[in-house]
CSV table of C-alpha atoms in Angstrom, one decimal:
chain,number,residue,atom,x,y,z
O,1367,UNK,CA,156.0,142.5,78.1
O,1368,UNK,CA,153.6,144.0,75.3
O,1369,UNK,CA,152.8,147.8,75.9
O,1370,UNK,CA,149.2,148.7,76.4
O,1371,UNK,CA,146.8,148.8,73.6
O,1372,UNK,CA,146.0,151.9,71.4
O,1373,UNK,CA,142.9,153.0,70.3
O,1374,UNK,CA,142.8,155.1,67.4
O,1375,UNK,CA,140.3,157.0,65.7
O,1376,UNK,CA,140.0,158.2,62.4
O,1377,UNK,CA,141.3,161.3,63.6
O,1378,UNK,CA,144.2,159.4,64.4
O,1379,UNK,CA,144.8,157.5,61.5
O,1380,UNK,CA,144.2,161.0,59.1
O,1381,UNK,CA,146.8,162.3,61.4
O,1382,UNK,CA,149.7,159.9,60.7
O,1383,UNK,CA,149.0,159.0,57.0
O,1384,UNK,CA,148.7,163.2,56.4
O,1385,UNK,CA,152.3,163.2,58.3
O,1386,UNK,CA,154.1,160.7,56.5
O,1387,UNK,CA,156.7,161.5,54.0
O,1388,UNK,CA,157.8,160.0,50.4
O,1389,UNK,CA,159.7,157.5,52.1
O,1390,UNK,CA,157.8,156.7,54.4
O,1391,UNK,CA,154.8,156.2,52.1
O,1392,UNK,CA,157.1,154.0,50.0
O,1393,UNK,CA,158.1,152.2,53.3
O,1394,UNK,CA,154.8,151.3,53.4
O,1395,UNK,CA,154.3,150.2,50.1
O,1396,UNK,CA,156.8,147.6,50.5
O,1397,UNK,CA,154.8,145.7,53.6
O,1398,UNK,CA,151.3,146.1,51.9
O,1399,UNK,CA,153.5,143.9,48.7
O,1400,UNK,CA,155.5,142.0,50.8
O,1401,UNK,CA,152.1,140.3,52.8
O,1402,UNK,CA,150.4,140.9,49.9
O,1403,UNK,CA,153.7,138.2,48.4
O,1404,UNK,CA,153.2,136.1,51.7
O,1405,UNK,CA,149.7,134.4,50.6
O,1406,UNK,CA,151.7,132.1,48.2
O,1407,UNK,CA,155.2,132.6,49.4
O,1408,UNK,CA,154.0,131.3,53.3
O,1409,UNK,CA,151.1,129.9,52.9
O,1410,UNK,CA,150.9,127.7,56.4
O,1411,UNK,CA,151.5,130.6,58.4
O,1412,UNK,CA,148.7,133.2,56.2
O,1413,UNK,CA,145.1,132.6,56.8
O,1414,UNK,CA,142.2,134.7,55.5
O,1415,UNK,CA,139.3,132.7,56.4
O,1416,UNK,CA,135.9,133.8,54.0
O,1417,UNK,CA,134.2,136.4,55.7
O,1418,UNK,CA,131.4,136.2,57.4
O,1419,UNK,CA,128.1,137.8,57.7
O,1420,UNK,CA,124.9,138.3,60.5
O,1421,UNK,CA,122.2,140.5,59.4
O,1422,UNK,CA,119.8,141.8,62.2
O,1423,UNK,CA,116.0,142.2,62.6
O,1424,UNK,CA,116.8,146.1,61.6
O,1425,UNK,CA,118.4,145.9,58.8
O,1426,UNK,CA,122.1,146.2,59.5
O,1427,UNK,CA,124.7,143.5,57.9
O,1428,UNK,CA,127.6,143.3,60.3
O,1429,UNK,CA,131.1,141.7,57.9
O,1430,UNK,CA,133.4,139.9,60.0
O,1431,UNK,CA,137.0,139.6,57.7
O,1432,UNK,CA,139.6,137.4,60.2
O,1433,UNK,CA,143.3,137.5,59.3
O,1434,UNK,CA,147.1,135.9,60.8
O,1435,UNK,CA,150.1,136.5,59.3
O,1436,UNK,CA,150.7,134.3,62.5
O,1437,UNK,CA,152.9,137.0,64.6
O,1438,UNK,CA,149.7,138.9,65.0
O,1439,UNK,CA,145.9,138.3,64.6
O,1440,UNK,CA,143.5,140.5,63.7
O,1441,UNK,CA,139.5,140.9,63.3
O,1442,UNK,CA,138.0,144.1,60.9
O,1443,UNK,CA,134.1,144.1,61.4
O,1444,UNK,CA,132.1,146.9,59.6
O,1445,UNK,CA,128.5,147.4,59.8
O,1446,UNK,CA,125.9,148.6,57.0
O,1447,UNK,CA,122.6,149.3,57.8
O,1448,UNK,CA,120.3,150.2,54.3
O,1449,UNK,CA,118.2,151.6,55.3
O,1450,UNK,CA,119.9,155.1,56.4
O,1451,UNK,CA,122.2,156.6,53.9
O,1452,UNK,CA,125.3,156.8,57.4
O,1453,UNK,CA,128.3,155.3,55.5
O,1454,UNK,CA,129.6,151.9,57.0
O,1455,UNK,CA,131.3,151.9,60.1
O,1456,UNK,CA,134.2,149.4,61.2
O,1457,UNK,CA,136.9,148.4,63.8
O,1458,UNK,CA,140.2,146.7,62.8
O,1459,UNK,CA,141.3,145.0,65.9
O,1460,UNK,CA,144.9,143.5,66.5
O,1461,UNK,CA,146.2,140.4,68.6
O,1462,UNK,CA,149.6,139.1,69.4
O,1463,UNK,CA,149.4,136.1,67.4
O,1464,UNK,CA,150.6,133.6,70.1
O,1465,UNK,CA,149.9,134.5,73.3
O,1466,UNK,CA,146.2,136.4,71.9
O,1467,UNK,CA,147.1,139.8,73.9
O,1468,UNK,CA,145.9,143.0,72.8
O,1469,UNK,CA,147.8,145.2,70.3
O,1470,UNK,CA,145.1,147.9,69.3
O,1471,UNK,CA,141.7,149.3,68.0
O,1472,UNK,CA,141.4,150.9,64.5
O,1473,UNK,CA,139.0,152.8,63.5
O,1474,UNK,CA,138.5,151.1,59.7
O,1475,UNK,CA,136.9,153.7,57.0
O,1476,UNK,CA,140.6,156.0,56.6
O,1477,UNK,CA,142.4,152.8,56.7
O,1478,UNK,CA,140.4,150.9,54.3
O,1479,UNK,CA,140.6,153.4,51.8
O,1480,UNK,CA,144.5,154.0,52.3
O,1481,UNK,CA,145.0,150.5,52.0
O,1482,UNK,CA,143.5,150.4,48.7
O,1483,UNK,CA,144.5,153.5,47.3
O,1484,UNK,CA,148.0,152.4,48.2
O,1485,UNK,CA,147.6,149.2,46.9
O,1486,UNK,CA,146.7,150.7,43.4
O,1487,UNK,CA,150.1,152.3,43.1
O,1488,UNK,CA,152.5,149.1,43.6
O,1489,UNK,CA,152.3,148.9,39.6
O,1490,UNK,CA,151.9,152.1,38.8
O,1491,UNK,CA,155.1,153.2,40.5
O,1492,UNK,CA,156.8,149.7,38.3
O,1493,UNK,CA,155.6,151.4,35.7
O,1494,UNK,CA,157.2,155.1,35.9
O,1495,UNK,CA,160.6,153.4,37.2
O,1496,UNK,CA,160.2,151.2,34.1
O,1497,UNK,CA,160.7,154.7,31.8
O,1498,UNK,CA,156.4,154.9,31.1
O,1499,UNK,CA,155.8,158.2,32.5
O,1500,UNK,CA,152.4,159.5,33.5
O,1501,UNK,CA,151.4,163.3,33.9
O,1502,UNK,CA,147.7,163.0,33.4
O,1503,UNK,CA,145.4,161.3,35.5
O,1504,UNK,CA,141.6,160.8,36.6
O,1505,UNK,CA,139.8,160.0,39.7
O,1506,UNK,CA,137.0,158.9,39.7
O,1507,UNK,CA,135.0,158.8,43.1
O,1508,UNK,CA,135.0,162.0,46.0
O,1509,UNK,CA,135.3,159.1,48.8
O,1510,UNK,CA,137.8,158.0,51.2
O,1511,UNK,CA,139.7,155.7,48.6
O,1512,UNK,CA,139.4,158.5,46.1
O,1513,UNK,CA,141.1,160.9,48.2
O,1514,UNK,CA,143.7,158.7,49.6
O,1515,UNK,CA,144.7,157.7,45.7
O,1516,UNK,CA,144.7,161.3,45.0
O,1517,UNK,CA,146.8,162.3,47.9
O,1518,UNK,CA,149.7,159.3,46.9
O,1519,UNK,CA,149.5,160.4,43.4
O,1520,UNK,CA,150.5,163.9,44.4
O,1521,UNK,CA,153.0,162.5,47.2
O,1522,UNK,CA,154.8,160.0,44.8
O,1523,UNK,CA,154.8,161.1,41.3
O,1524,UNK,CA,156.8,163.9,40.3
O,1525,UNK,CA,155.6,167.0,37.5
O,1526,UNK,CA,151.9,165.7,37.2
O,1527,UNK,CA,150.2,168.1,34.9
O,1528,UNK,CA,146.7,167.6,35.1
O,1529,UNK,CA,144.1,165.7,37.5
O,1530,UNK,CA,140.4,165.5,36.5
O,1531,UNK,CA,138.4,164.9,39.5
O,1532,UNK,CA,134.8,163.2,38.2
O,1533,UNK,CA,131.6,163.7,40.6
O,1534,UNK,CA,128.3,162.1,40.3
O,1535,UNK,CA,126.3,165.0,40.9
O,1536,UNK,CA,128.2,168.8,40.7
O,1537,UNK,CA,130.9,170.3,40.5
O,1538,UNK,CA,131.0,172.0,43.7
O,1539,UNK,CA,130.6,168.8,45.6
O,1540,UNK,CA,133.7,167.5,44.3
O,1541,UNK,CA,135.3,170.1,45.5
O,1542,UNK,CA,133.5,170.2,49.1
O,1543,UNK,CA,134.2,166.4,49.3
O,1544,UNK,CA,137.8,166.9,48.6
O,1545,UNK,CA,139.9,168.4,51.3
O,1546,UNK,CA,143.0,168.1,49.7
O,1547,UNK,CA,141.9,169.7,46.8
O,1548,UNK,CA,139.4,172.0,47.5
O,1549,UNK,CA,141.7,175.1,46.9
O,1550,UNK,CA,142.0,173.4,43.4
O,1551,UNK,CA,144.2,175.7,41.2
O,1552,UNK,CA,145.8,176.7,44.3
O,1553,UNK,CA,149.3,176.5,45.8
O,1554,UNK,CA,148.7,173.4,48.0
O,1555,UNK,CA,151.5,171.7,50.0
O,1556,UNK,CA,151.4,169.5,46.4
O,1557,UNK,CA,153.1,172.5,44.4
O,1558,UNK,CA,156.6,171.3,45.4
O,1559,UNK,CA,156.4,167.8,43.6
O,1560,UNK,CA,154.1,169.1,40.7
O,1561,UNK,CA,154.7,173.0,41.0
O,1562,UNK,CA,152.3,173.3,37.2
O,1563,UNK,CA,150.0,170.8,38.3
O,1564,UNK,CA,146.2,172.3,37.3
O,1565,UNK,CA,142.8,170.4,39.3
O,1566,UNK,CA,140.3,169.8,37.2
O,1567,UNK,CA,136.5,169.1,38.9
O,1568,UNK,CA,134.0,167.7,36.5
O,1569,UNK,CA,130.3,166.7,37.6
O,1570,UNK,CA,127.6,166.1,35.2
O,1571,UNK,CA,124.5,168.1,37.1
O,1572,UNK,CA,124.8,171.7,35.6
O,1573,UNK,CA,127.9,171.3,33.3
O,1574,UNK,CA,127.0,171.7,29.7
O,1575,UNK,CA,129.7,169.7,28.2
O,1576,UNK,CA,130.1,167.2,30.3
O,1577,UNK,CA,130.8,164.0,27.8
O,1578,UNK,CA,133.1,165.9,26.2
O,1579,UNK,CA,135.1,167.5,28.5
O,1580,UNK,CA,134.8,163.6,30.4
O,1581,UNK,CA,135.8,162.2,27.0
O,1582,UNK,CA,139.0,164.4,26.3
O,1583,UNK,CA,139.8,163.7,30.0
O,1584,UNK,CA,139.6,159.9,30.0
O,1585,UNK,CA,141.1,160.1,26.5
O,1586,UNK,CA,144.3,162.3,27.1
O,1587,UNK,CA,145.1,159.9,30.8
O,1588,UNK,CA,148.1,158.5,31.8
O,1589,UNK,CA,146.6,156.9,35.1
O,1590,UNK,CA,142.4,156.6,36.2
O,1591,UNK,CA,141.9,155.6,39.5
O,1592,UNK,CA,138.2,154.7,39.6
O,1593,UNK,CA,137.3,154.5,43.0
O,1594,UNK,CA,133.3,154.7,43.0
O,1595,UNK,CA,130.6,151.1,43.8
O,1596,UNK,CA,129.6,151.6,40.5
O,1597,UNK,CA,127.4,148.6,38.8
O,1598,UNK,CA,127.8,150.1,35.1
O,1599,UNK,CA,130.6,151.3,34.0
O,1600,UNK,CA,131.5,155.3,34.0
O,1601,UNK,CA,132.6,156.1,31.1
O,1602,UNK,CA,131.9,155.0,27.6
O,1603,UNK,CA,134.8,151.9,26.8
O,1604,UNK,CA,135.6,153.6,23.5
O,1605,UNK,CA,136.9,156.4,25.3
O,1606,UNK,CA,139.7,154.6,26.0
O,1607,UNK,CA,141.6,155.4,22.4
O,1608,UNK,CA,144.4,154.0,20.9
O,1609,UNK,CA,147.1,156.7,20.6
O,1610,UNK,CA,148.4,155.6,23.9
O,1611,UNK,CA,149.0,153.2,26.8
O,1612,UNK,CA,147.6,154.1,30.6
O,1613,UNK,CA,147.4,152.2,34.0
O,1614,UNK,CA,143.4,152.0,35.1
O,1615,UNK,CA,142.7,150.9,38.5
O,1616,UNK,CA,139.5,149.3,39.6
O,1617,UNK,CA,139.4,149.4,43.6
O,1618,UNK,CA,135.6,150.8,43.9
O,1619,UNK,CA,133.6,148.0,42.7
O,1620,UNK,CA,133.8,144.4,44.9
O,1621,UNK,CA,130.5,142.2,43.9
O,1622,UNK,CA,129.9,140.4,41.2
O,1623,UNK,CA,127.3,143.1,40.5
O,1624,UNK,CA,129.6,145.7,40.2
O,1625,UNK,CA,131.4,147.2,37.5
O,1626,UNK,CA,133.3,150.5,36.8
O,1627,UNK,CA,134.4,149.9,33.6
O,1628,UNK,CA,133.2,147.5,30.4
O,1629,UNK,CA,134.5,144.1,30.9
O,1630,UNK,CA,135.6,143.9,27.1
O,1631,UNK,CA,138.1,146.4,27.8
O,1632,UNK,CA,139.6,143.2,29.9
O,1633,UNK,CA,139.1,140.7,27.2
O,1634,UNK,CA,141.8,143.0,24.8
O,1635,UNK,CA,145.1,141.2,23.4
O,1636,UNK,CA,147.0,144.4,24.5
O,1637,UNK,CA,145.7,144.8,28.0
O,1638,UNK,CA,147.3,143.2,30.7
O,1639,UNK,CA,145.4,142.5,34.3
O,1640,UNK,CA,146.8,143.0,37.9
O,1641,UNK,CA,145.1,141.7,40.4
O,1642,UNK,CA,145.2,141.4,44.5
O,1643,UNK,CA,144.0,137.7,44.6
O,1644,UNK,CA,143.2,135.4,41.4
O,1645,UNK,CA,141.1,133.5,43.8
O,1646,UNK,CA,139.5,137.1,45.2
O,1647,UNK,CA,138.8,138.4,42.0
O,1648,UNK,CA,137.2,135.1,40.3
O,1649,UNK,CA,134.5,135.4,42.4
O,1650,UNK,CA,134.0,138.8,43.8
O,1651,UNK,CA,135.3,141.2,41.0
O,1652,UNK,CA,132.3,141.6,38.7
O,1653,UNK,CA,134.6,143.2,35.0
O,1654,UNK,CA,136.9,139.8,35.8
O,1655,UNK,CA,133.3,137.5,35.9
O,1656,UNK,CA,131.7,139.8,33.1
O,1657,UNK,CA,135.0,139.9,31.1
O,1658,UNK,CA,135.2,135.5,31.2
O,1659,UNK,CA,138.6,135.7,32.8
O,1660,UNK,CA,140.7,132.4,34.0
O,1661,UNK,CA,142.9,132.2,36.7
O,1662,UNK,CA,145.8,131.6,33.2
O,1663,UNK,CA,144.7,135.4,32.6
O,1664,UNK,CA,145.0,137.4,35.5
O,1665,UNK,CA,148.5,138.1,37.2
O,1666,UNK,CA,149.2,138.9,41.1
O,1667,UNK,CA,150.4,142.1,41.8
O,1668,UNK,CA,153.0,141.5,43.9
O,1669,UNK,CA,155.2,139.3,40.9
O,1670,UNK,CA,157.7,140.7,39.2
O,1671,UNK,CA,156.2,141.9,36.0
O,1672,UNK,CA,158.0,141.8,32.5
O,1673,UNK,CA,158.9,145.0,30.6
O,1674,UNK,CA,156.5,144.9,28.3
O,1675,UNK,CA,153.7,144.2,30.3
O,1676,UNK,CA,154.2,147.0,32.3
O,1677,UNK,CA,154.4,149.5,29.1
O,1678,UNK,CA,151.3,148.4,27.3
O,1679,UNK,CA,147.8,148.7,29.0
O,1680,UNK,CA,147.6,147.5,32.3
O,1681,UNK,CA,144.8,147.1,34.9
O,1682,UNK,CA,144.3,146.5,38.1
O,1683,UNK,CA,141.7,144.9,40.3
O,1684,UNK,CA,141.6,145.2,43.2
O,1685,UNK,CA,138.5,143.8,45.6
O,1686,UNK,CA,140.3,143.9,49.5
O,1687,UNK,CA,141.9,141.2,51.4
O,1688,UNK,CA,142.0,140.9,55.4
O,1689,UNK,CA,145.8,140.5,55.4
O,1690,UNK,CA,145.8,143.6,53.7
O,1691,UNK,CA,144.3,145.7,56.3
O,1692,UNK,CA,146.3,143.4,58.9
O,1693,UNK,CA,149.8,144.5,57.2
O,1694,UNK,CA,148.8,148.3,57.0
O,1695,UNK,CA,147.3,148.7,60.1
O,1696,UNK,CA,149.6,147.6,62.6
O,1697,UNK,CA,152.2,149.6,60.4
O,1698,UNK,CA,150.2,152.7,61.1
O,1699,UNK,CA,150.1,151.6,65.1
O,1700,UNK,CA,153.5,151.0,64.9
O,1701,UNK,CA,154.0,154.9,63.5
O,1702,UNK,CA,151.6,156.4,66.1
O,1703,UNK,CA,153.4,154.6,69.0
O,1704,UNK,CA,156.7,156.3,67.3
O,1705,UNK,CA,154.9,159.3,67.5
O,1706,UNK,CA,153.7,159.6,70.7
O,1707,UNK,CA,157.4,158.9,71.4
O,1708,UNK,CA,158.3,162.0,69.7
O,1709,UNK,CA,155.8,163.9,71.2
O,1710,UNK,CA,155.9,162.8,74.4
O,1711,UNK,CA,156.4,166.8,75.9
O,1712,UNK,CA,153.9,168.2,73.6
O,1713,UNK,CA,150.5,169.3,73.2
O,1714,UNK,CA,149.9,167.0,70.4
O,1715,UNK,CA,150.6,163.8,72.1
O,1716,UNK,CA,147.3,164.2,73.6
O,1717,UNK,CA,145.3,164.0,69.5
O,1718,UNK,CA,147.5,160.4,68.7
O,1719,UNK,CA,145.1,157.6,70.0
O,1720,UNK,CA,144.0,156.3,73.3
O,1721,UNK,CA,146.0,153.8,75.8
O,1722,UNK,CA,144.4,151.0,77.8
O,1723,UNK,CA,146.2,150.5,80.6
O,1724,UNK,CA,146.2,147.5,83.3
O,1725,UNK,CA,144.4,145.7,79.7
O,1726,UNK,CA,145.0,142.0,80.5
């Protein structure tokens, strides 16, 4: 008998994810890597048809993104309204792939930011494991993707010395937008893994010398996370000097007209480009399209790369796939049920999701 369907809010999902330790995070990372690999290794079992959309007379557009791994089937919906400043809202609905029984409904905002940031860690952690140190990182953006990228780095990369967070407006807004880093340069829960880490907030408004400080941060970074829907490069490509090799993650841009970095960088002979999906990135990734790259120029992230590819300059481009939502969403749902069972006699029990009894 299937368990009662469980409804998880953004707050529920944040609670679960923020309480995962490093082994649990790595386990979820492996689940995501396997899901991406199965697109190629299990093509008859994995289904993710092209997204569909409708636009209503009030200016709202809703996207529908179905996926299935045969065992489970999911539909993610996201609604955007260009006439308001409201952030997109969405849900992920997960069913039993055989019986159609509802398993759960998850708010999509935190989940989307988390699974995207998680994907950006696949190659970076392999790179570190192969001996390339990461001591200084730069994160562009202050949204959910940026917050999760920052959180994952602090939890999974010990010994960081400096984290620079770059926003579009003021330094104070950068600090306010990143709850995990609001106590910049103070003791946080991350201090155990990186006790000497310095947090730096950069923003162009009211900051004399911003460009010089940005150039220094980017040029000295071992890893750069770009988490914005930018239509123009976030920094001049000249900032990426030849003094060091680095990892650059491009996860914020997802349409052909968007680009977070100069596409010319992806054409350099000393740069290896990894993607979540060759097919999707050749159609949707502005940096890949702008660079004129072909299928043979790209390596899908689940592949085990050559040692030399990991040692050099690496770019990871992700436009997001429905199967990623299903894989990570199902794991979050599993952990939510597990957490509810552990805390059944605790007041915390009430804070993790809502069951729908007798649904079918």
